[in-house]
């Protein structure tokens, strides 16, 4: 190295050195260099699995797998205690959906029907294209009233595209079936949306529990 | 030659060709089945088990399915060569089988029935190599005609790979030729015969040549760990990216035919062919002996095939520079040295047994040198 | 002018401005609910509280001790406004917390969500958490409050904008505050709902989701609506509006404040009168007697059925062969032939629904063929008399100087503009009624319609016009709805409604405003400007800005259009060129 | 002058028979002051009132003379005077007694005041509940018209005046001057934003003076006896405090609550609460001790027992944290009473009476009531006290968040109760005990 180099040049040189990072080949030892032991090891592992390990294959149609509780399968529309569709047609799921597979058409709740008297808005239609859906669960996240949930139903099949477009009745029937079977209990329950959509309110005598369930 | 002689020569040949043409595709199909089963076993799965007992008809179902698939020819390919490439590929693979005996040729049984298409050919091994080199042709044509950069990459890789591994393969087999004194595979097999049926195998005094040969042959078949021309992670599908349906099957079949060829060669050249302890080596034996010998050969071949399939799940794929390095820096020098030792022994007429020891020593020395090389290279790199 | 210091930014404001306007001029937003430019000041929401001081001539600043409502405080010279002090912020937070105390927070079903001042201000100025532990005051929804409006009582923040509107602008005073304290509500007298012709404005005025339009109720979440600045075509007032649409379906019209046109509001006739635009009865494409009937089959009206379940997933409308070039080519040839045989027996009827550009294109084209072609003014619809607001107690109209809003009797947007074009090209204005009485022998007609007459039994074609055109040899009709004429016509061009076109309307007082297409015309119909552009064989695309400049250079009375871009408020025709910025 | 030797002035005639009649009033020298005033110029009357240092008796204590002089000069058209008889502050009943027992004293003052302010019409705004007052007053006004004391050319002068009686509709907010004006105009009694002040634009968009009943009664006597006489009573202004206008003259103190002898006493301004309780009200009932005392209507807040020696003049209660003297309606709370209950009652009153115009008052009063309701149901939290404090300090005209002072009145009881009785409140919350819900009429 020449002594005439200025400190700046030295620094530049240092920096230059640092710009390229060499990834050294791993040093191999004698045994590794022979290859054969490693090959033998590999073969031994393979053979061990072939002959001594238990097969983990599940015979699917006969053996049904048990899905974890957060599995994201076919959607359902939940019902409230009175059997009405829980959805208030806020379009949050439709807005959140990255695949644009949800289509809601809202309508004022039938005011002359006493069953609906304490509800303002309800989904006249609620359609999900299960083929377009990517099962990301955003709709479930977005739902302020926990009306839409993804069930653990994974084996969704159909003979036509039209068949895979689920309407409100179909989605509600998914709820009826899954909740009846007890497989997919309503997982989240954040309570009422507010007085405009739900009449029942907590009584004043007991302060609401801290943390979850608080509204307002 | 009169017509009768021609006919007498022709019909066993046609039968032999017929047998090969009939059996090889079926073997190919079932090889896939076996491979899937084997893969499943290694991966703790069951493998195909739905079609037929134990899934045995899976291969047939697959075959039917793939034959019925729609033929798609991409618009951007060179159609003629694109169509031709898989045919060439399979053709050359099948052609190589012409010189491989699948049994000891009986003399005058049924007026000349034999288990080889080209019997008594003195340069059968040479033909074998000449033809098998052609298999690169189909791949290169396919890769080029596909008009797809990944395909072309695969083709070029396979080209380099073939050229590189031809050399160690050839060198390692020269030893066998020297020992047998013939390039006729039948003679080579016969030369391995001995009283006990096992001590004459080339394996014993040329273990190194076996390793080199087998490694190189594996590389020639494009199978793991040498499947660089088609490795999915790097090149989508390599040379057959643009192929589907029956055309793809032809490539596939060619690959399996290669596997079978290689297994045959390995068995015939190093594992004593149809010789087996307790099975008389004489050709004069009865039908029973003949059948037994064929069975022995078949079992050995199947063993090698299974070993090749097992290797697929035991070893990771080479990097391309490693692949090249292995051939040029490892196998070729080793094969040369091995050949030199063998030539010396043969020319001086020494007993061959020390060759086995020498082979092992040579291998160990190469390993040690390789390790030292690696260490010193790393050291040097860190200095600069 | 007075100089005011808003957060140390010095701004010049008018003497009548308040501190909210002063801050606005300085680019500072002071949140407010009850204050509205067009209404009186009540300073009751207490959202706009700021710290105010005075800058003495010697440069010292004396800040007042209290928070002061910005809406009520005039911007006197030297006023110092601080909107970001801790005191102000605390005040804003507390006020928002108070406002949200009894607010149901049902944003998920509230139509206002997305354009709600409670949401916006809470996000910008409020606290994340409410400390209310007690039940909220619940109130009943009042759907009876008006024919077009529903009151969601519990969302109300009692800003009383709506009450003041009905008292000060419409003068009808239907709305009022009832009860007191935290249980007070907006209400109407029993059986006296808020049904005046301006009632829809209270929905716009409501800063929260308390007053909702029944027409728009639950139809669409507002964040999916795309707005386009446009002009109402309902009457010659020419209210500046926003057209809110989604997927080519117009969901609502909203007034756009324009001091030159109508002010802040619009009438319900205009607000809800756009529905004809999406009528299924519209002409769907060009038709011609000589070529086979063209256009889209009647079945392909799915585009209008926005509310059909699963429409998102229906296959797209059937592919349509474009018959326009052939139809226009044929029209051009026939017009040429007719004009060549006898120019004076060719008449074109201009509708006051046309834009200035369209009228100019057609007039210049026909006059270019032959000077003797007749250009006639089509029927100008007039219904009743001008309706002025605020009404007094007896419901009678105010004096002219007290008038704050007028619904004009002339139910067309651009009579003035078309007249100016016709006068320029023909010298005198000939209404069609005169023409069919006086001059017989017109053999060929080009009719332009565009009237909002979705029901063809009450179409715009009067019996006398229908009779006069019966012997015609050539009849070309450019319209949006079928009529007696279009059924008889040799060639029919399916045009576009005002939400689907670009152009210029000139209102009753000579204000030229640009309106822009918000949606695409349905099916195979086309914007009239585009049809005429092609008919006239003009180069390039139909471009209103370019055309305005051309019109200004050709027609002296429309010289003001030479600015091209008319801006958001439009250009008054008597303005000199260049004076407008 | 000591309190012991004080001769009642305003209440001098209340025990006389037929004290409400014009004849009786005239017999006692009534309407001499009016004649005297009519001989003076208007400016002289105003100056006289100014010189007397009379401060409004309605609660805010604004100097009356100054208020009158705020009227714009040189204007044409009518000027109005409104008499605020909407006496709705809890604990206050001095106006009622004055009107019922001696209406002419008040009316004379009104005529003088109207003369001084050039008002041509006076509106006597009376709360609806005062039915007897209304009848008495109407009778007195009729008598005056008959006697030429009202109407055209009063007492032969060229001054004319009409007095209209207006009965309100029972809202606390109508006692606020602009609320009163709105109510008078027939509108919802929503206090107006100021400026413009009523003196510039009041009733019917005309300059208007709004005065309390007791203030007008004082005017009568000031004109009669002179400013010096008035200044001889009460507490002189603090020379060190330029903003102190002094507290002069006699004042009617209403004493209610837990005392043996509640009632109305007239004393010079500046008497202490302890003296009022012990000397004039016969002490705290049942031999108990006073825990807290409201100095002047519930909206002024609370004084603790230790602060009972504070003089009840215009400045005194302010020195101990109360809002002011207010209407001088002293409410005594004994030591057996929970401050939570007292506070709840106060808050509920204001939540009910809030007009609902300004957000902080509308929601804040109701919220604090709800919180206290919850505390009383046994579900209180210690943090509620801080929350109450925060609510109370963020509503009202003092922080500037409301139009009128009602919210201040709602805030002050909370503030002073927390400042002075915090340990008691905390103990109440900690114990989790429940109070029986009081059955009050008019609660929503």
Short mmCIF file of N, CA and C in Angstrom, two decimals, chain A residues 22 38 47 76 82 96 100 138 146 191 216:
data_model
loop_
_atom_site.label_atom_id
_atom_site.label_comp_id
_atom_site.label_asym_id
_atom_site.label_seq_id
_atom_site.Cartn_x
_atom_site.Cartn_y
_atom_site.Cartn_z
N UNK A 22 -18.48 -11.04 0.04
CA UNK A 22 -18.26 -12.37 -0.52
C UNK A 22 -18.86 -13.41 0.41
N UNK A 38 -22.20 -39.03 3.09
CA UNK A 38 -23.41 -38.20 3.07
C UNK A 38 -24.50 -38.86 2.25
N UNK A 47 -34.55 -44.53 3.69
CA UNK A 47 -34.98 -45.90 3.98
C UNK A 47 -35.67 -45.99 5.33
N UNK A 76 -70.62 -18.02 6.34
CA UNK A 76 -72.01 -18.17 6.76
C UNK A 76 -72.49 -16.83 7.26
N UNK A 82 -83.27 -13.89 17.71
CA UNK A 82 -84.64 -14.00 17.21
C UNK A 82 -84.71 -14.66 15.85
N UNK A 96 -64.30 -4.18 2.54
CA UNK A 96 -63.00 -4.73 2.91
C UNK A 96 -62.54 -5.83 1.96
N UNK A 100 -63.47 -8.62 -4.17
CA UNK A 100 -64.76 -8.13 -4.69
C UNK A 100 -65.75 -9.25 -4.90
N UNK A 138 -61.01 -11.21 5.70
CA UNK A 138 -61.16 -9.77 5.93
C UNK A 138 -62.60 -9.40 6.26
N UNK A 146 -70.51 -9.06 13.87
CA UNK A 146 -70.21 -10.49 13.83
C UNK A 146 -71.28 -11.27 13.10
N UNK A 191 -71.34 -8.13 20.94
CA UNK A 191 -72.52 -7.51 21.50
C UNK A 191 -73.24 -6.61 20.52
N UNK A 216 -68.96 2.25 22.89
CA UNK A 216 -69.18 3.68 23.09
C UNK A 216 -67.91 4.43 23.26
#
